[in-house]
Coordinates of C-alpha atoms and ligand atoms in Angstrom, one line a residue:
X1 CA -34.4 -43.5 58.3
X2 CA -36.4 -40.6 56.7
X3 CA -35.9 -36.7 58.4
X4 CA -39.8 -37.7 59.5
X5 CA -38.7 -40.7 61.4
X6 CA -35.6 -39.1 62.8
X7 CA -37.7 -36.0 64.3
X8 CA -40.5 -38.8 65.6
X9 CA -38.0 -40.9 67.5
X10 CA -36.8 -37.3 69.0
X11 CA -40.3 -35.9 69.9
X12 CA -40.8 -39.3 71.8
X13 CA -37.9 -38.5 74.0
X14 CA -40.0 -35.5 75.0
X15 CA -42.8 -38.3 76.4
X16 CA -41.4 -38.3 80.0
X17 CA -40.9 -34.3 80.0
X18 CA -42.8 -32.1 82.4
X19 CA -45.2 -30.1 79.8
X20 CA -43.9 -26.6 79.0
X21 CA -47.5 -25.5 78.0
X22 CA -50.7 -25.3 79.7
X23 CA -49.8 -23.6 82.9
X24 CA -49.1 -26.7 84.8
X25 CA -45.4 -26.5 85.2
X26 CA -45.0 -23.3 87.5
X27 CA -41.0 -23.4 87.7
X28 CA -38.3 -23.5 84.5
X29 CA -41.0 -22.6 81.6
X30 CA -43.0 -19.5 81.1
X31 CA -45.8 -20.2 78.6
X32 CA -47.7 -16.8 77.3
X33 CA -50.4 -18.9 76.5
X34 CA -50.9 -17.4 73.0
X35 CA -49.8 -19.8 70.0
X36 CA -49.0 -16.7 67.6
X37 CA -46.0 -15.7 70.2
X38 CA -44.5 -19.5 70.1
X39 CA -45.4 -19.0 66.5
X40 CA -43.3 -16.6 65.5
X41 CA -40.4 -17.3 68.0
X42 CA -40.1 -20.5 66.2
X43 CA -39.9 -19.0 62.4
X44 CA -37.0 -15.6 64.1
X45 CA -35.3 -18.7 65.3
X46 CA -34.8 -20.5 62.6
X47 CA -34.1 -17.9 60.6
X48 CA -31.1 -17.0 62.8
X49 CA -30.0 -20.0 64.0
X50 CA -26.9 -20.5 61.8
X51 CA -25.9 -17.0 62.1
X52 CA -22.7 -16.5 64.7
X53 CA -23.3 -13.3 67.2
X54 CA -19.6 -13.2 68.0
X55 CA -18.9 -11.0 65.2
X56 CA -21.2 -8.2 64.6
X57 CA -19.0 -7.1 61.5
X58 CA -20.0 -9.7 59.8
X59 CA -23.4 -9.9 60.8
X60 CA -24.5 -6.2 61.1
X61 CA -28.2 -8.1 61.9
X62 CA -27.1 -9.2 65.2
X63 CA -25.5 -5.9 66.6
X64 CA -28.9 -4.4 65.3
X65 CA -31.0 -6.9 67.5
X66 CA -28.9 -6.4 70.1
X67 CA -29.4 -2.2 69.9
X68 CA -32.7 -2.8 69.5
X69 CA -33.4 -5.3 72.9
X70 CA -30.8 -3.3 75.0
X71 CA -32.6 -0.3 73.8
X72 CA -36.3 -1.1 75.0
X73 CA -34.9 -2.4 77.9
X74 CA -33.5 0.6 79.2
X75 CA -36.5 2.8 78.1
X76 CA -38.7 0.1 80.3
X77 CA -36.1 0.6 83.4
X78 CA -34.9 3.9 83.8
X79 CA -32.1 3.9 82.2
X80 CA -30.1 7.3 81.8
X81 CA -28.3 9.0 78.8
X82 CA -25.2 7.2 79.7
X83 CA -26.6 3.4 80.2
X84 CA -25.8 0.7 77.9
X85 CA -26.1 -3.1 77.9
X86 CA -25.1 -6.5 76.7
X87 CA -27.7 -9.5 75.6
X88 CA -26.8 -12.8 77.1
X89 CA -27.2 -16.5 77.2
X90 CA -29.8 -16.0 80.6
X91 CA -30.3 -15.3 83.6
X92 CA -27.3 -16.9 85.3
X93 CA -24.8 -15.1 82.7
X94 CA -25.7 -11.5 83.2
X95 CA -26.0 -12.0 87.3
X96 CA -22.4 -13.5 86.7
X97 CA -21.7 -10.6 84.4
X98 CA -22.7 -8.0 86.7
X99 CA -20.2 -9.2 89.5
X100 CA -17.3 -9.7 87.2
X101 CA -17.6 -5.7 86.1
X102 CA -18.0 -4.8 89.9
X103 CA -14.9 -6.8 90.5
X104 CA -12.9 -5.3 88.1
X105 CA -13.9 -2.2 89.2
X106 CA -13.5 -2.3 92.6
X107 CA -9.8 -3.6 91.4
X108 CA -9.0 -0.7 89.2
X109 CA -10.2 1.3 92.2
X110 CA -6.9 0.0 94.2
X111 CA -8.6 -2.9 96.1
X112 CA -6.3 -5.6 96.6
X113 CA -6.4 -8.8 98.4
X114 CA -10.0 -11.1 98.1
X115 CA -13.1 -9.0 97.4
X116 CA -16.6 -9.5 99.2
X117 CA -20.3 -9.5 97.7
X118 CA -22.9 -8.7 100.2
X119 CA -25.7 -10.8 99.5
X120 CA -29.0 -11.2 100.6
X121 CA -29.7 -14.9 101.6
X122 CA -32.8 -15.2 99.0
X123 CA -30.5 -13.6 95.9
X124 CA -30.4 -15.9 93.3
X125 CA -27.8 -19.2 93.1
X126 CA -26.0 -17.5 90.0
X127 CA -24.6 -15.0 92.3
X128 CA -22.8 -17.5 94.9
X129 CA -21.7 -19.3 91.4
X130 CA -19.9 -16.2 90.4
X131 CA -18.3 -15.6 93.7
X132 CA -16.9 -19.2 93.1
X133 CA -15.7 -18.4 89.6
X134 CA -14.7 -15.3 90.1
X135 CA -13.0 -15.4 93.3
X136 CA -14.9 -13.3 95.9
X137 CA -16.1 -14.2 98.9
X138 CA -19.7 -14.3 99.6
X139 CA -21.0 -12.6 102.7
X140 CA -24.7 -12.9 103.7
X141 CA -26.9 -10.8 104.2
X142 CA -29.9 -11.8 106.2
X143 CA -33.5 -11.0 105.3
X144 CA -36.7 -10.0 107.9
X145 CA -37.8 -13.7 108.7
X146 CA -42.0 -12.6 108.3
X147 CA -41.3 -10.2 105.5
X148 CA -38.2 -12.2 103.4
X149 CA -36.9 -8.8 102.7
X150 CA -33.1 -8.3 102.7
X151 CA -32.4 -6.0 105.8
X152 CA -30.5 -2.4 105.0
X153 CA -29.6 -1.7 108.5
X154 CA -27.2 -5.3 108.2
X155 CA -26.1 -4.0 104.7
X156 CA -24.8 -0.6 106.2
X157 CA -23.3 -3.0 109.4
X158 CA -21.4 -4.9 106.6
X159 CA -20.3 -2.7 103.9
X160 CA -16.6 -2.1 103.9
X161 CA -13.5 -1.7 102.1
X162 CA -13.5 -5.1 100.3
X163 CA -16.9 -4.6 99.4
X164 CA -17.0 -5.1 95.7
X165 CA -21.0 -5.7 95.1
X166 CA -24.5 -5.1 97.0
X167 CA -27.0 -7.1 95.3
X168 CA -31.1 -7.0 95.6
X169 CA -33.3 -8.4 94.1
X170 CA -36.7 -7.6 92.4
X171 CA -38.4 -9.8 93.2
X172 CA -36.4 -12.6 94.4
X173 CA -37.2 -16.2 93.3
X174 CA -38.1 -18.0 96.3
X175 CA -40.2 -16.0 97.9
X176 CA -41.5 -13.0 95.4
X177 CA -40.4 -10.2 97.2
X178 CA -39.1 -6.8 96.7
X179 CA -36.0 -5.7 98.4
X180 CA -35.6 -2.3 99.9
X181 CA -33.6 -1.4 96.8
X182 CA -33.4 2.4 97.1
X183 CA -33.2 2.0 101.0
X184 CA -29.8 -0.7 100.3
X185 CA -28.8 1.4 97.0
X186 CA -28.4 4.6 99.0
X187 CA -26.4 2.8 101.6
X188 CA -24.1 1.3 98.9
X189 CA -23.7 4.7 96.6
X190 CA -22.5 6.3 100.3
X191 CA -20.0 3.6 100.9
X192 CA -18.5 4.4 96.8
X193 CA -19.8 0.7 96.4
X194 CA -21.7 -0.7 93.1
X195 CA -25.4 -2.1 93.9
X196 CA -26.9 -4.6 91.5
X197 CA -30.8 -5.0 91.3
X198 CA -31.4 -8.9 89.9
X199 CA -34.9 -8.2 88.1
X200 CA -33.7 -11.1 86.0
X201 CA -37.6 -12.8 86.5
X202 CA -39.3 -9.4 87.3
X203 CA -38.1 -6.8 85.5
X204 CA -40.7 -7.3 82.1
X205 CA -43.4 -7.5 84.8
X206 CA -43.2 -4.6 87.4
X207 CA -42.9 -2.2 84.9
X208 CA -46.3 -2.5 83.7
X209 CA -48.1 -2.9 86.6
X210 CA -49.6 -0.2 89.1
X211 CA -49.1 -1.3 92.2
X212 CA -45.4 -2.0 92.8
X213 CA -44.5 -0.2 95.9
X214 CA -41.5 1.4 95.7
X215 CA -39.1 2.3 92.5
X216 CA -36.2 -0.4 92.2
X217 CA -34.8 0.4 88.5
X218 CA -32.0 1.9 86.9
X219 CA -33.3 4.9 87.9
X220 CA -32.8 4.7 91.6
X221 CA -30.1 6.7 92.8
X222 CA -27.1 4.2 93.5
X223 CA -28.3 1.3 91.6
X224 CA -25.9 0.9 89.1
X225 CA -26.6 -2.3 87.0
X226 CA -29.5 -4.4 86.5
X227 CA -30.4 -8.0 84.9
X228 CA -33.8 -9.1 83.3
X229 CA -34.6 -12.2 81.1
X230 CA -36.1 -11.8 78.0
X231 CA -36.5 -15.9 78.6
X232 CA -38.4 -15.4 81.0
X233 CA -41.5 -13.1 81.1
X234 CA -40.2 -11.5 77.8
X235 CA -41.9 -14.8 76.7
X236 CA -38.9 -15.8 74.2
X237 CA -37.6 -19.1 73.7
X238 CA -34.4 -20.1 76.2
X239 CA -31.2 -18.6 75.9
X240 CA -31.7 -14.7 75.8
X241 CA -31.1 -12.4 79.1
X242 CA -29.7 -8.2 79.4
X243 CA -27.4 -7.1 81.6
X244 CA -27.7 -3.1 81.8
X245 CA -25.4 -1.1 83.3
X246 CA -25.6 2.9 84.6
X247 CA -22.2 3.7 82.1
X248 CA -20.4 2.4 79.5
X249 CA -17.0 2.2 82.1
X250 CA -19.1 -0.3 84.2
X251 CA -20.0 -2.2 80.9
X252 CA -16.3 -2.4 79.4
X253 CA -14.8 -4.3 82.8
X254 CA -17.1 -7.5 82.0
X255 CA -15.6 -7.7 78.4
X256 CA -12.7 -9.4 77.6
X257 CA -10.3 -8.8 74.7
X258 CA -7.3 -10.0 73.3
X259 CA -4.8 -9.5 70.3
X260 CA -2.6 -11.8 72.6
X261 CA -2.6 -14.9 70.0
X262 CA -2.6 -15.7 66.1
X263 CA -5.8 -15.9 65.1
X264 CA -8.7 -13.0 65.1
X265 CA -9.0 -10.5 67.5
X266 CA -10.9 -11.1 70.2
X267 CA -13.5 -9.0 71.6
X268 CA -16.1 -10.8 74.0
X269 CA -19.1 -8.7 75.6
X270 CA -19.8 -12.5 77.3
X271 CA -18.8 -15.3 78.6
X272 CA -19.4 -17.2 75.1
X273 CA -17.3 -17.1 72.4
X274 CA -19.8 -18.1 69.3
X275 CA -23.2 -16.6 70.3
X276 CA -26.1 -18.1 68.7
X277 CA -28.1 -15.4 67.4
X278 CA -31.4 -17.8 67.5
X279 CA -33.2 -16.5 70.5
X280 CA -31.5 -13.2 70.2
X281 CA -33.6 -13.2 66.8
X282 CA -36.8 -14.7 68.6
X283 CA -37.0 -12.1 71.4
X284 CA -36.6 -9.8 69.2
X285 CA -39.5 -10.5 67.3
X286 CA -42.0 -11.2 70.2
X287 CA -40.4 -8.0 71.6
X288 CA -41.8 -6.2 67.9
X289 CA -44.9 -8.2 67.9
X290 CA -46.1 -7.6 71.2
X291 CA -44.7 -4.5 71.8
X292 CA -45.2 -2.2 74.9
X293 CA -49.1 -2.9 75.1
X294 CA -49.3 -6.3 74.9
X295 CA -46.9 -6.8 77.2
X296 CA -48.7 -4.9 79.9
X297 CA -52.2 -6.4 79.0
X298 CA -50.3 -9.7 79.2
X299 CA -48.9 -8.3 83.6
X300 CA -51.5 -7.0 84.2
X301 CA -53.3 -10.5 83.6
X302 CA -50.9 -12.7 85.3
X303 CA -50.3 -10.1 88.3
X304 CA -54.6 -10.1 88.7
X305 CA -54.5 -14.3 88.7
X306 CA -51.3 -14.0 91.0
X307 CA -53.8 -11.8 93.2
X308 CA -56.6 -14.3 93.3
X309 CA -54.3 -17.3 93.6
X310 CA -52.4 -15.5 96.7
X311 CA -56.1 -15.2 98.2
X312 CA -57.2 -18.2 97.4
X313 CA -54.1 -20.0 99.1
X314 CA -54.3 -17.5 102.4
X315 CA -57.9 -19.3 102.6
X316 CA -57.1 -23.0 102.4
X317 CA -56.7 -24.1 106.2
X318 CA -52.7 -25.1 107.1
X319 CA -51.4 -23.0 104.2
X320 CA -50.0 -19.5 104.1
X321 CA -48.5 -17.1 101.9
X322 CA -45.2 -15.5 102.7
X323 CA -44.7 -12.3 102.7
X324 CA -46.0 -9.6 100.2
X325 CA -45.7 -11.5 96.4
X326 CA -45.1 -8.1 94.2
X327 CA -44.8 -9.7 91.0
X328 CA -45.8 -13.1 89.5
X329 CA -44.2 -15.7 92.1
X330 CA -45.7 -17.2 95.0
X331 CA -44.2 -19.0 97.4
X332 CA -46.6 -21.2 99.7
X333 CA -45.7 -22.2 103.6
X334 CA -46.8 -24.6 106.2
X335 CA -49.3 -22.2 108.2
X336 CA -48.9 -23.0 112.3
X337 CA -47.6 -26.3 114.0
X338 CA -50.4 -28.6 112.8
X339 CA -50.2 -27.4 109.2
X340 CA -50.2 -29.1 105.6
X341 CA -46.5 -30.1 104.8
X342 CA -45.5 -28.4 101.7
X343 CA -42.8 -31.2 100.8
X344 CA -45.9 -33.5 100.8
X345 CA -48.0 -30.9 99.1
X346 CA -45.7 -30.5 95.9
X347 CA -46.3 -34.7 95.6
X348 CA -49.7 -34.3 96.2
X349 CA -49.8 -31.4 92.8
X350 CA -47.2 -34.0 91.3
X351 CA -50.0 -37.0 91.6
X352 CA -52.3 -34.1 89.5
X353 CA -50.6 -33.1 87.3
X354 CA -49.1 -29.7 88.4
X355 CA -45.4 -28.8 89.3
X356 CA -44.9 -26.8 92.1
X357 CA -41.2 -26.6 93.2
X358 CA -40.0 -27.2 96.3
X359 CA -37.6 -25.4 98.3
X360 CA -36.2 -26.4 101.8
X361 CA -36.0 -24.9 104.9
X362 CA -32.8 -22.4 105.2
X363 CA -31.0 -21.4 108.7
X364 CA -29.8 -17.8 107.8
X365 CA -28.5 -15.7 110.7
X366 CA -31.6 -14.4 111.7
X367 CA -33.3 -17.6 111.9
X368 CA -34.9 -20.2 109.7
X369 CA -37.0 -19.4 106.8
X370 CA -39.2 -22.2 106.3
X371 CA -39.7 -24.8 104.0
X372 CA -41.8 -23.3 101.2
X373 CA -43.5 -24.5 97.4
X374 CA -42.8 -21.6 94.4
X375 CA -45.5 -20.8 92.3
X376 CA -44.5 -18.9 88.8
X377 CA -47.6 -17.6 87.3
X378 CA -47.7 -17.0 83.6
X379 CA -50.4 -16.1 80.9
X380 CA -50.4 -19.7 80.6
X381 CA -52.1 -20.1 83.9
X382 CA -53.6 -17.4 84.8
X383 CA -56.6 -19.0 83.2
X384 CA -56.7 -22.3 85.5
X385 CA -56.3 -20.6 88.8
X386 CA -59.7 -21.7 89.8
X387 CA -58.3 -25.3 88.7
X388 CA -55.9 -24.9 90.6
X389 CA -56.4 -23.5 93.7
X390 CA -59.4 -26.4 93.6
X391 CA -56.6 -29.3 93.3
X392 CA -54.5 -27.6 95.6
X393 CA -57.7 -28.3 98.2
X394 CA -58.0 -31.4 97.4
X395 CA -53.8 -32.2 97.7
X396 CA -53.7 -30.0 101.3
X397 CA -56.4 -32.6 102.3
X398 CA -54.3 -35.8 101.5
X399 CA -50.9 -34.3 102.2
X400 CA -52.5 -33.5 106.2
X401 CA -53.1 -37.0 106.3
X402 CA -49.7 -38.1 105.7
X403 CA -46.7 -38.4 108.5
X404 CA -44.4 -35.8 108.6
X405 CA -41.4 -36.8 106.3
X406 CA -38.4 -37.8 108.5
X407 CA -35.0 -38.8 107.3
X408 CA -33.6 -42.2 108.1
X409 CA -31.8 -41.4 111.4
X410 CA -28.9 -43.4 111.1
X411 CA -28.3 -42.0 107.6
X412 CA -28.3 -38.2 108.9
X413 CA -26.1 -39.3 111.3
X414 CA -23.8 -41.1 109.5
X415 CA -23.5 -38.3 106.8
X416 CA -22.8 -35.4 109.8
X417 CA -19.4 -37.2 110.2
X418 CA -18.3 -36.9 106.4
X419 CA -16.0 -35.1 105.0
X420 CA -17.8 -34.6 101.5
X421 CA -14.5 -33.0 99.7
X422 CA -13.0 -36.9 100.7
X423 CA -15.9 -38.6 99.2
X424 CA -14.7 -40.5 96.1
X425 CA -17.7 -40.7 93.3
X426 CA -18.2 -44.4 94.1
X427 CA -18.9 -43.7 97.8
X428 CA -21.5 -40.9 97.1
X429 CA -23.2 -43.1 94.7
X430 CA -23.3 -45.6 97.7
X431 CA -24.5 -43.2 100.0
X432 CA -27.6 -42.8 97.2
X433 CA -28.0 -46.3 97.2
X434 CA -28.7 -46.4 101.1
X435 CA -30.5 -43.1 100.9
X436 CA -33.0 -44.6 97.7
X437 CA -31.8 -42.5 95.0
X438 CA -29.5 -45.0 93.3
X439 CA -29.3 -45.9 89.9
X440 CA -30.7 -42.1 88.5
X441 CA -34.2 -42.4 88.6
X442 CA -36.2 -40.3 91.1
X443 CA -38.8 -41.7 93.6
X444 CA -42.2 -40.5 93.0
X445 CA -42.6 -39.0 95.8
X446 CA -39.7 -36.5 97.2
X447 CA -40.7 -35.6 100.5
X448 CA -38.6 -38.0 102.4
X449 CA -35.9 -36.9 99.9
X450 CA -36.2 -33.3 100.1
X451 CA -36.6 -33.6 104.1
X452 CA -33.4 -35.9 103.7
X453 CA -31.5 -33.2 102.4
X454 CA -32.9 -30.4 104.5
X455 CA -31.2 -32.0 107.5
X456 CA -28.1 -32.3 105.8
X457 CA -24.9 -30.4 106.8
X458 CA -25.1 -27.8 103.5
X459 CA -21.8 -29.5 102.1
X460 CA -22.4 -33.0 102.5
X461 CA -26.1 -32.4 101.0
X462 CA -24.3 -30.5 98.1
X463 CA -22.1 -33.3 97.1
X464 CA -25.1 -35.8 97.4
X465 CA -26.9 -33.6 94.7
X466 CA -24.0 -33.3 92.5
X467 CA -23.9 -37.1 92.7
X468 CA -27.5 -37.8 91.2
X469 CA -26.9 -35.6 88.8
X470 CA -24.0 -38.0 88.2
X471 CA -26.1 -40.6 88.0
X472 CA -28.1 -39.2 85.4
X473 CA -26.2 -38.2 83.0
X474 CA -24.5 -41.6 82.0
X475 CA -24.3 -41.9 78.9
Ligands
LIG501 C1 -34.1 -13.6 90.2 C2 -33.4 -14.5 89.3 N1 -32.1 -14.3 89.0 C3 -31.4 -15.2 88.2 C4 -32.0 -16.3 87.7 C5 -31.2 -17.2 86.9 O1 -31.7 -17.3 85.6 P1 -31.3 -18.4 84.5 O2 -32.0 -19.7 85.0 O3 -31.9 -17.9 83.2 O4 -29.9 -18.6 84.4 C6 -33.3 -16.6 88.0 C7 -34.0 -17.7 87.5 O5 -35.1 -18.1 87.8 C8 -34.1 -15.6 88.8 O6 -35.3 -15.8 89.1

């Protein structure tokens, strides 16, 4: 085979892939919609992409980058005199980052026995992930049911001396919304506690746009660490995320070091031990090429076709928009009793092309948020909205005529008496036999699937999706 052939046989893989251009796929991809960015992305990424971040001393380039990102960062989100910051591999990393430091530091500061991270219910996945890893224990936080904000008044109920972590978001990812961060930071800061503002998909937005309504930064008295993706809205390839933190103390208790074997010494900022420097490399050249002004013309375009797409949904009959979207996410509900099904609504956009993502229903303590679709709006799309709000018309129309998805009865039933730690891989894979997801291939449409694992007890439904994932990847 020739390199040619080799790199033709690999591009065909990408055939069945969702596209991550054009605007279309409004979940995992964020497309500026300007070639020169991709561009150049590409050529700082190849450049770099042998080069190992673990060792700065050996590649000065990388500790440069890294000054240079952390640096623009913290002049974009308040950052003080004494703030510093880590790049890492994404979003998930620096949110698990953040709680490792606040653990550690709520050890030095004599806590013993297991910690506790107060958590609103709409914070991101990566933080109940750390818990797991790290050993706290989660404990929610409910939000306003119309508003989806986290509620202070439960944060000051629940702080106590366990409390390790507060964590808001900006926006969150479900819904859009801002939490009351000063309002929850101030309640924190009293209690001696850390408070963590995840602006992991927001923070290269709200900073160059005019109408955010309250502050939520570094700057915030009591916020004391803060994560923002450069992979995200910094519009750089994959793999590249900052973690900020109010002091260089805070900062040292997520590093680990050893001299405690033969080989080098060890000195980690991350979780990774050999860093690629690739999209370290490519944000940092988008970051130079676009600088401050192109990335606000670039908000200020997607917030203004988030605007007209948020309008444009409030007016099509059955659907509503929850809450107050500050940023560039939408999230899209069922609007009264005889409303359009969103689960039936994101296969509808499916059938035309569009992804919208789907998110169930959630009980949280102070009721149940509903089912909902999440929009993210890049540069990408903010020139089809009219396209799209004219296919999400057409989709609300066929998804009303559809009956409601119902899970097979028997099946909920006979998964509310499982004990999903018991299940053996073989019986799960059974269980997605009888519930049609066997053999690793999707159905086409996942309302019935989705509504499936909506009624679910959470555990049992979280050992089914571990299992198709199982499924596919077989080698
Ligand atoms: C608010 C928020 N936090 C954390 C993450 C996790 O980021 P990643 O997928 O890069 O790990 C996301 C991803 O969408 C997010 O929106």
């Amino acid at each position: 085979m020739t390199p040619d052939d080799v790199l033709t046989e690999l591009t065909a893989l990408q055939a069945g892939d969702v596209p991550t251009h054009g605007g279309a796929t409004m979940a995992y991809v964020y497309d500026s919609g300007r070639d020169e960015v991709d561009d150049l992305a590409a050529a700082a990424q190849a450049a770099f992409q042998w080069t190992n971040a673990l060792d700065p001393t050996a590649f000065p380039s990388v500790a440069r980058i890294e000054n240079d990102l952390v640096g623009a960062a913290l002049a974009l989100l308040g950052g003080g005199p004494q703030a510093v910051g880590t790049l890492t591999s994404g979003g998930t990393e620096s949110c698990l980052l953040a709680v490792l430091a606040a653990r550690e530091q709520w050890r030095t500061g004599g806590g013993t026995g297991q910690p506790t991270m107060l958590l609103p219910v709409t914070a991101h996945a990566a933080f109940r992930k750390a818990a797991h890893l790290f050993g706290l224990e989660v404990v929610d936080v409910p939000v306003d049911p119309h508003t989806c904000r986290a509620l202070p008044a439960a944060v000051g109920e629940l702080l106590d001396d366990r409390t390790a972590l507060v964590v808001v978001s900006a926006p969150s990812y479900p819904h859009g919304v801002l939490d009351p961060v000063g309002e929850i930071a101030a309640l924190a800061a009293g209690a001696g506690v850390p408070c963590h503002v995840d602006a992991c998909i927001g923070g290269w937005v709200l900073p160059f746009l005019d109408d955010v309504p309250e502050p939520f930064d570094l700057s915030v008295p009591g916020v004391t660490s803060l994560s923002v993706d450069l992979h995200k809205y910094g519009y750089a390839p994959k793999g590249v995320s900052v973690l900020l933190t109010a002091t260089a103390e805070l900062r040292h208790r997520h590093w680990f070091t050893t001299a405690g074997w033969p080989g080098y010494p060890v000195v980690n900022p991350t979780l990774a031990g050999t860093r690629p420097a690739g999209p370290m490399a490519a944000a940092w050249a988008v970051h130079r090429w676009l600088g401050t002004e192109g990335y606000r013309e670039l908000a200020r375009r997607v917030r203004n076709a988030t605007v007209a797409l948020a309008e444009g949904i409030a007016a099509v009959e059955g659907l509503r928009v929850v809450g107050h979207p500050v940023a560039t996410l939408v999230a899209v509900a069922q609007d009264g009793d005889d409303g359009v099904d969103v689960l039936h609504l994101a296969d509808e956009m499916t059938a035309r092309g569009w992804l919208l993502q789907p998110q169930p229903p959630f009980a949280q303590p102070d009721g149940v948020l509903p089912a909902t679709l999440h929009l993210t709006v890049t540069g990408a799309t903010a020139g089809r909205v009219e396209a799209l709000l004219a296919d999400l018309a057409g989709a609300a129309r066929a998804a009303r005529a559809l009956p409601p998805p119902v899970p097979d009865p028997g099946l909920v039933a006979a998964a509310a008496d499982l004990d999903p730690a018991g299940l053996t891989v073989a019986e799960v894979e059974g269980l997605l036999e009888l519930a049609g997801v066997g053999g690793g291939a999707l159905p086409a449409r996942m309302a019935p699937i989705h509504a499936l694992v909506a009624a679910l007890p959470r555990p049992v439904a979280e050992r089914l999706l571990a299992g198709v994932l199982g499924r596919i990847y077989r080698p």
